[in-house]
């Protein structure tokens, strides 16, 4: 198809060629041709790449021409990446990072995915895997060869120290407040508050389109209205909810129930309050807002965490309806009261205060997601967390049986190694034997 039937081009060298249909000899496009001999390719196999123009007609014609070549077939979904994994070119964390990179919609998601695809998370787990293999090899060697006086008595004490160190590292790794998973899937931000506070107007203002119906009639929003946003490079799933109030309407009551459920699940709740309903006295307004926040708070929250700054933002909407003097007094009073979440005075009608609010929102979202480029690599998948928790529990089994039954203790280390291996997709028994014979020179 590239007119190179007599000899292959030099490896990894771009050639500008006419791409033709091998049967009709029709020229389909003019593009670049690359040849990657094994094992120096993405899959580790002999590979060819056609770099063609991206028009649908060109792509369809080239794919049809390729399909008519004997022995050729379209790849299954993800087949090239699967072959790369099976050839040892990528571990599972790198495969998942590649998938996340392809689907990344924001800058922060791209950075996190690229960091994982480069192998940082996999290298951390491979390091732990190597340490666990050494622990298991030493325990197995002690069980099999200690009676022959080939193994020193201090071997198990060394294993105890390694296991404790690994547990401490894993525990710290698991205490990430799910920042990586949150960045991967999006921060759940919920708009909540009483009816007609301006929640739907806020949603429409933030997404810059009429996503939700706005009406002066109370109880217009019944179901959850969701929209995805990019807030300063961080992914946000913003949800508008039904106004929180008592109602005899069955449909509205269901909407209120769903709203409260969504607030309980939220990473961050934007509590919207209509300024027109606030007492004119600043101190009374502060007391009113405290009570209002308690009514929005998830029922399982403890009183002392009522106004957790990392979970709530208080938005006082319709400030254009307040006199300037009253606004200033209210702002000063709320800043003076301790324990309040961040407060933003805004007007969805005039857009006043929205830029300051977006700055506060970006700061909150960034705190929830963390910086994907700094510190140790974070967990990005629930699968990783589940396997790491199993690994941590298995190491506890080692400590529990260490002085009772060493075979059961060794099984705990083996289970830990298996759980960790399921994250990267790499674990083998032969490596354990290699360490036993290398570290102790048994069987000379």
Short mmCIF file of C-alpha atoms in Angstrom, two decimals, residues 25-376:
data_model
loop_
_atom_site.label_atom_id
_atom_site.label_comp_id
_atom_site.label_asym_id
_atom_site.label_seq_id
_atom_site.Cartn_x
_atom_site.Cartn_y
_atom_site.Cartn_z
CA UNK A 25 -4.09 0.68 -7.15
CA UNK A 26 -6.02 3.89 -6.50
CA UNK A 27 -4.15 6.52 -4.51
CA UNK A 28 -6.08 7.08 -1.25
CA UNK A 29 -3.89 9.67 0.46
CA UNK A 30 -0.35 10.94 0.78
CA UNK A 31 1.14 10.57 4.26
CA UNK A 32 3.98 9.36 6.45
CA UNK A 33 4.93 5.72 6.90
CA UNK A 34 6.88 4.39 9.92
CA UNK A 35 8.33 0.94 10.54
CA UNK A 36 9.01 -0.24 14.13
CA UNK A 37 10.73 -3.65 14.33
CA UNK A 38 10.21 -5.72 17.49
CA UNK A 39 10.82 -5.32 20.36
CA UNK A 40 11.14 -1.53 20.03
CA UNK A 41 7.49 -0.70 19.48
CA UNK A 42 4.44 0.10 21.60
CA UNK A 43 3.29 -3.55 21.63
CA UNK A 44 6.76 -5.12 21.46
CA UNK A 45 5.84 -6.61 18.07
CA UNK A 46 6.74 -5.64 14.50
CA UNK A 47 4.57 -2.60 13.84
CA UNK A 48 3.77 -0.22 11.00
CA UNK A 49 2.12 3.20 11.30
CA UNK A 50 0.40 5.19 8.55
CA UNK A 51 0.11 8.88 9.41
CA UNK A 52 -2.73 10.07 7.17
CA UNK A 53 -5.04 13.07 6.96
CA UNK A 54 -7.91 13.03 9.43
CA UNK A 55 -10.92 13.45 7.15
CA UNK A 56 -13.60 10.75 7.58
CA UNK A 57 -13.50 9.78 3.89
CA UNK A 58 -9.70 9.30 3.96
CA UNK A 59 -9.82 7.23 7.14
CA UNK A 60 -12.67 5.05 5.84
CA UNK A 61 -10.93 4.43 2.50
CA UNK A 62 -7.61 3.48 4.14
CA UNK A 63 -9.31 1.19 6.66
CA UNK A 64 -11.27 -0.54 3.90
CA UNK A 65 -8.09 -1.01 1.87
CA UNK A 66 -6.29 -2.44 4.90
CA UNK A 67 -9.22 -4.78 5.56
CA UNK A 68 -8.94 -6.22 2.04
CA UNK A 69 -5.31 -7.29 2.62
CA UNK A 70 -5.17 -11.05 3.40
CA UNK A 71 -4.48 -11.78 7.07
CA UNK A 72 -5.47 -8.31 8.24
CA UNK A 73 -8.37 -7.51 10.58
CA UNK A 74 -9.48 -4.53 12.70
CA UNK A 75 -8.09 -4.59 16.24
CA UNK A 76 -10.49 -5.29 19.10
CA UNK A 77 -11.16 -2.43 21.49
CA UNK A 78 -7.99 -1.89 23.53
CA UNK A 79 -6.15 -4.76 21.80
CA UNK A 80 -2.93 -2.84 21.11
CA UNK A 81 -2.71 -1.82 24.77
CA UNK A 82 -3.50 -5.39 25.88
CA UNK A 83 -0.66 -6.68 23.72
CA UNK A 84 1.67 -4.05 25.20
CA UNK A 85 0.71 -5.24 28.68
CA UNK A 86 1.16 -8.92 27.78
CA UNK A 87 4.58 -8.12 26.31
CA UNK A 88 5.60 -6.40 29.56
CA UNK A 89 5.74 -2.95 27.98
CA UNK A 90 3.17 -1.55 30.43
CA UNK A 91 1.88 -2.63 33.81
CA UNK A 92 -1.80 -2.29 34.70
CA UNK A 93 -1.37 1.09 36.40
CA UNK A 94 0.30 2.46 33.24
CA UNK A 95 -2.50 0.98 31.11
CA UNK A 96 -5.06 2.70 33.33
CA UNK A 97 -3.05 5.93 33.14
CA UNK A 98 -3.12 5.73 29.34
CA UNK A 99 -6.90 5.26 29.42
CA UNK A 100 -7.27 8.21 31.77
CA UNK A 101 -5.05 10.35 29.52
CA UNK A 102 -7.21 9.56 26.49
CA UNK A 103 -10.36 10.52 28.40
CA UNK A 104 -8.87 13.50 30.30
CA UNK A 105 -11.04 16.61 29.92
CA UNK A 106 -9.16 19.08 32.14
CA UNK A 107 -5.55 20.11 32.66
CA UNK A 108 -5.31 18.57 36.14
CA UNK A 109 -6.72 15.26 34.86
CA UNK A 110 -4.18 15.28 32.03
CA UNK A 111 -1.30 15.91 34.42
CA UNK A 112 -2.37 13.15 36.79
CA UNK A 113 -2.92 10.65 33.96
CA UNK A 114 0.41 11.49 32.34
CA UNK A 115 2.20 11.03 35.65
CA UNK A 116 0.57 7.62 36.15
CA UNK A 117 1.21 6.57 32.56
CA UNK A 118 4.89 7.45 32.98
CA UNK A 119 5.01 4.71 35.63
CA UNK A 120 5.38 6.65 38.91
CA UNK A 121 2.52 4.83 40.63
CA UNK A 122 3.64 1.51 39.16
CA UNK A 123 7.22 2.09 40.33
CA UNK A 124 5.99 2.71 43.88
CA UNK A 125 4.03 -0.55 43.87
CA UNK A 126 6.90 -2.42 42.23
CA UNK A 127 9.19 -1.21 45.01
CA UNK A 128 6.74 -2.49 47.63
CA UNK A 129 6.39 -5.73 45.68
CA UNK A 130 10.16 -6.24 45.71
CA UNK A 131 10.25 -5.66 49.49
CA UNK A 132 7.38 -8.11 50.03
CA UNK A 133 9.12 -10.73 47.88
CA UNK A 134 12.22 -10.36 50.02
CA UNK A 135 10.14 -10.69 53.20
CA UNK A 136 8.44 -13.82 51.92
CA UNK A 137 11.70 -15.32 50.64
CA UNK A 138 13.34 -14.85 54.04
CA UNK A 139 10.40 -16.34 55.93
CA UNK A 140 10.22 -19.31 53.53
CA UNK A 141 13.96 -19.82 53.83
CA UNK A 142 13.73 -19.77 57.63
CA UNK A 143 10.92 -22.36 57.54
CA UNK A 144 12.74 -24.68 55.12
CA UNK A 145 16.39 -24.35 56.11
CA UNK A 146 16.72 -23.02 59.68
CA UNK A 147 17.11 -26.52 61.15
CA UNK A 148 20.09 -27.08 58.88
CA UNK A 149 21.71 -23.98 60.42
CA UNK A 150 21.96 -22.38 57.04
CA UNK A 151 19.85 -19.41 58.16
CA UNK A 152 20.75 -17.01 60.94
CA UNK A 153 18.26 -16.42 63.78
CA UNK A 154 18.07 -12.67 63.15
CA UNK A 155 16.39 -13.13 59.76
CA UNK A 156 12.84 -12.96 61.15
CA UNK A 157 13.61 -9.82 63.17
CA UNK A 158 14.69 -8.16 59.94
CA UNK A 159 11.42 -9.27 58.28
CA UNK A 160 9.47 -7.80 61.22
CA UNK A 161 11.09 -4.41 60.64
CA UNK A 162 10.42 -4.55 56.88
CA UNK A 163 6.76 -5.46 57.42
CA UNK A 164 6.28 -2.61 59.92
CA UNK A 165 7.91 -0.13 57.54
CA UNK A 166 5.72 -1.31 54.66
CA UNK A 167 2.58 -1.03 56.74
CA UNK A 168 3.47 2.54 57.70
CA UNK A 169 4.08 3.49 54.06
CA UNK A 170 0.82 1.88 52.89
CA UNK A 171 -1.19 3.48 55.67
CA UNK A 172 0.16 6.90 54.70
CA UNK A 173 -0.57 6.19 51.03
CA UNK A 174 -4.19 5.23 51.84
CA UNK A 175 -4.72 8.43 53.86
CA UNK A 176 -5.05 10.55 50.73
CA UNK A 177 -8.69 11.57 51.30
CA UNK A 178 -9.42 10.07 47.85
CA UNK A 179 -7.89 13.06 46.09
CA UNK A 180 -6.67 11.09 43.07
CA UNK A 181 -10.00 9.31 42.58
CA UNK A 182 -11.85 12.61 42.98
CA UNK A 183 -9.65 14.28 40.36
CA UNK A 184 -10.16 11.37 37.97
CA UNK A 185 -13.97 11.25 38.23
CA UNK A 186 -14.72 14.90 39.08
CA UNK A 187 -15.48 16.80 42.28
CA UNK A 188 -19.13 16.41 43.29
CA UNK A 189 -20.38 19.97 43.94
CA UNK A 190 -24.01 20.35 44.98
CA UNK A 191 -26.07 23.56 45.02
CA UNK A 192 -28.50 23.43 47.94
CA UNK A 193 -30.79 25.79 49.80
CA UNK A 194 -34.35 26.94 50.20
CA UNK A 195 -36.76 27.45 47.30
CA UNK A 196 -36.29 30.55 45.12
CA UNK A 197 -32.85 31.31 46.57
CA UNK A 198 -31.37 31.45 43.06
CA UNK A 199 -29.85 27.95 42.85
CA UNK A 200 -30.87 27.34 39.24
CA UNK A 201 -29.76 30.86 38.28
CA UNK A 202 -26.35 30.09 39.79
CA UNK A 203 -26.12 26.83 37.82
CA UNK A 204 -27.01 28.62 34.57
CA UNK A 205 -24.52 31.41 35.32
CA UNK A 206 -21.68 28.98 36.00
CA UNK A 207 -22.26 26.79 32.96
CA UNK A 208 -23.16 29.83 30.81
CA UNK A 209 -26.26 28.26 29.31
CA UNK A 210 -29.89 27.74 30.39
CA UNK A 211 -29.36 24.26 31.81
CA UNK A 212 -32.09 24.62 34.45
CA UNK A 213 -35.51 26.27 34.31
CA UNK A 214 -35.63 29.55 36.26
CA UNK A 215 -39.01 30.71 37.54
CA UNK A 216 -40.39 32.88 40.35
CA UNK A 217 -42.67 29.97 41.23
CA UNK A 218 -41.29 28.13 44.27
CA UNK A 219 -40.46 24.46 43.76
CA UNK A 220 -39.74 24.66 40.01
CA UNK A 221 -36.72 22.32 40.25
CA UNK A 222 -37.86 18.83 41.24
CA UNK A 223 -35.14 16.48 39.99
CA UNK A 224 -31.34 16.73 40.02
CA UNK A 225 -29.92 18.81 37.15
CA UNK A 226 -26.26 18.01 36.47
CA UNK A 227 -23.61 19.66 34.34
CA UNK A 228 -19.85 19.11 34.00
CA UNK A 229 -17.56 22.11 34.43
CA UNK A 230 -13.85 22.87 34.21
CA UNK A 231 -12.95 25.08 37.18
CA UNK A 232 -9.39 26.30 36.70
CA UNK A 233 -8.30 22.97 35.20
CA UNK A 234 -10.11 20.78 37.73
CA UNK A 235 -13.18 18.67 36.80
CA UNK A 236 -16.41 19.50 38.62
CA UNK A 237 -19.79 17.77 38.38
CA UNK A 238 -22.22 20.51 39.45
CA UNK A 239 -25.71 19.50 40.60
CA UNK A 240 -28.73 21.75 41.08
CA UNK A 241 -31.24 20.34 43.54
CA UNK A 242 -34.82 20.91 44.67
CA UNK A 243 -35.43 23.64 47.21
CA UNK A 244 -35.37 22.33 50.78
CA UNK A 245 -38.78 22.82 52.37
CA UNK A 246 -41.72 20.87 53.76
CA UNK A 247 -44.26 20.05 51.05
CA UNK A 248 -47.48 18.07 50.61
CA UNK A 249 -46.68 17.52 46.93
CA UNK A 250 -45.43 13.92 46.54
CA UNK A 251 -43.20 14.76 43.56
CA UNK A 252 -41.61 17.73 45.34
CA UNK A 253 -41.08 15.66 48.50
CA UNK A 254 -39.21 13.09 46.44
CA UNK A 255 -37.12 15.91 44.96
CA UNK A 256 -36.28 17.18 48.45
CA UNK A 257 -35.32 13.65 49.53
CA UNK A 258 -32.99 13.33 46.54
CA UNK A 259 -31.55 16.75 47.27
CA UNK A 260 -30.67 15.81 50.86
CA UNK A 261 -29.21 12.51 49.66
CA UNK A 262 -27.03 14.34 47.13
CA UNK A 263 -25.81 16.78 49.82
CA UNK A 264 -24.72 13.79 51.95
CA UNK A 265 -22.74 12.40 49.00
CA UNK A 266 -21.23 15.75 47.96
CA UNK A 267 -17.57 16.66 48.19
CA UNK A 268 -18.55 20.32 48.40
CA UNK A 269 -21.95 21.96 48.99
CA UNK A 270 -22.78 25.48 47.86
CA UNK A 271 -25.47 26.70 50.28
CA UNK A 272 -27.40 29.48 48.53
CA UNK A 273 -29.39 31.96 50.61
CA UNK A 274 -31.71 34.73 49.41
CA UNK A 275 -30.47 37.96 51.01
CA UNK A 276 -34.01 39.37 50.97
CA UNK A 277 -34.96 36.82 53.66
CA UNK A 278 -32.21 37.86 56.06
CA UNK A 279 -32.96 40.02 59.12
CA UNK A 280 -31.78 43.59 58.63
CA UNK A 281 -29.68 43.44 61.81
CA UNK A 282 -26.25 41.91 61.02
CA UNK A 283 -26.00 39.89 64.26
CA UNK A 284 -29.50 38.48 63.80
CA UNK A 285 -28.63 37.65 60.19
CA UNK A 286 -25.57 35.69 61.36
CA UNK A 287 -27.69 33.70 63.82
CA UNK A 288 -30.27 33.07 61.07
CA UNK A 289 -27.58 31.76 58.73
CA UNK A 290 -26.15 29.44 61.39
CA UNK A 291 -29.58 27.88 61.85
CA UNK A 292 -30.08 27.66 58.10
CA UNK A 293 -26.77 25.86 57.64
CA UNK A 294 -27.81 23.30 60.25
CA UNK A 295 -30.99 22.61 58.28
CA UNK A 296 -28.95 21.89 55.14
CA UNK A 297 -26.31 19.82 56.94
CA UNK A 298 -26.38 16.01 56.39
CA UNK A 299 -28.10 14.34 59.33
CA UNK A 300 -25.14 12.09 60.17
CA UNK A 301 -22.75 15.03 60.61
CA UNK A 302 -21.71 15.88 64.16
CA UNK A 303 -22.56 19.36 65.51
CA UNK A 304 -18.91 20.36 65.80
CA UNK A 305 -18.38 19.87 62.06
CA UNK A 306 -21.41 21.89 61.07
CA UNK A 307 -19.48 24.51 59.18
CA UNK A 308 -16.51 22.52 57.90
CA UNK A 309 -14.76 24.92 55.53
CA UNK A 310 -13.70 22.13 53.18
CA UNK A 311 -17.28 20.90 52.70
CA UNK A 312 -19.39 24.06 52.53
CA UNK A 313 -19.42 27.45 50.85
CA UNK A 314 -22.11 29.94 51.88
CA UNK A 315 -23.42 32.07 49.02
CA UNK A 316 -25.57 35.07 49.83
CA UNK A 317 -27.42 35.71 46.57
CA UNK A 318 -29.42 38.72 45.33
CA UNK A 319 -27.13 41.20 47.06
CA UNK A 320 -28.18 43.77 44.46
CA UNK A 321 -31.43 44.05 46.43
CA UNK A 322 -29.62 45.12 49.64
CA UNK A 323 -28.47 48.66 50.43
CA UNK A 324 -24.71 49.05 50.27
CA UNK A 325 -24.44 49.89 53.99
CA UNK A 326 -26.36 46.77 54.99
CA UNK A 327 -24.17 44.62 52.76
CA UNK A 328 -21.00 45.94 54.33
CA UNK A 329 -22.28 45.42 57.88
CA UNK A 330 -23.35 41.88 57.03
CA UNK A 331 -19.98 41.09 55.45
CA UNK A 332 -18.08 42.41 58.51
CA UNK A 333 -20.30 40.50 60.95
CA UNK A 334 -19.94 37.17 59.12
CA UNK A 335 -16.17 37.55 58.96
CA UNK A 336 -16.16 38.23 62.72
CA UNK A 337 -18.19 35.13 63.62
CA UNK A 338 -15.91 32.11 64.13
CA UNK A 339 -16.71 28.68 62.71
CA UNK A 340 -18.43 29.95 59.57
CA UNK A 341 -17.59 28.44 56.19
CA UNK A 342 -16.25 30.82 53.52
CA UNK A 343 -18.94 33.40 52.68
CA UNK A 344 -19.42 34.97 49.25
CA UNK A 345 -21.83 37.82 48.51
CA UNK A 346 -23.05 37.49 44.93
CA UNK A 347 -25.78 38.52 42.55
CA UNK A 348 -26.67 36.15 39.71
CA UNK A 349 -28.70 39.01 38.21
CA UNK A 350 -25.83 41.54 37.94
CA UNK A 351 -22.91 39.04 38.19
CA UNK A 352 -21.56 41.09 41.11
CA UNK A 353 -19.17 39.09 43.31
CA UNK A 354 -19.08 36.10 40.94
CA UNK A 355 -15.38 36.46 40.12
CA UNK A 356 -14.49 36.43 43.83
CA UNK A 357 -16.75 33.42 44.31
CA UNK A 358 -15.06 31.55 41.43
CA UNK A 359 -11.68 32.22 43.02
CA UNK A 360 -12.89 30.73 46.33
CA UNK A 361 -14.50 27.80 44.51
CA UNK A 362 -11.30 27.08 42.58
CA UNK A 363 -9.30 27.12 45.82
CA UNK A 364 -11.73 24.69 47.47
CA UNK A 365 -11.73 22.31 44.49
CA UNK A 366 -7.93 22.42 44.27
CA UNK A 367 -7.70 21.51 47.97
CA UNK A 368 -10.08 18.58 47.43
CA UNK A 369 -8.10 17.26 44.44
CA UNK A 370 -4.56 18.20 45.46
CA UNK A 371 -1.73 19.05 43.09
CA UNK A 372 -1.30 16.10 40.68
CA UNK A 373 2.35 17.03 40.06
CA UNK A 374 3.59 17.36 43.67
CA UNK A 375 4.24 14.82 46.38
CA UNK A 376 3.93 11.06 46.09
#
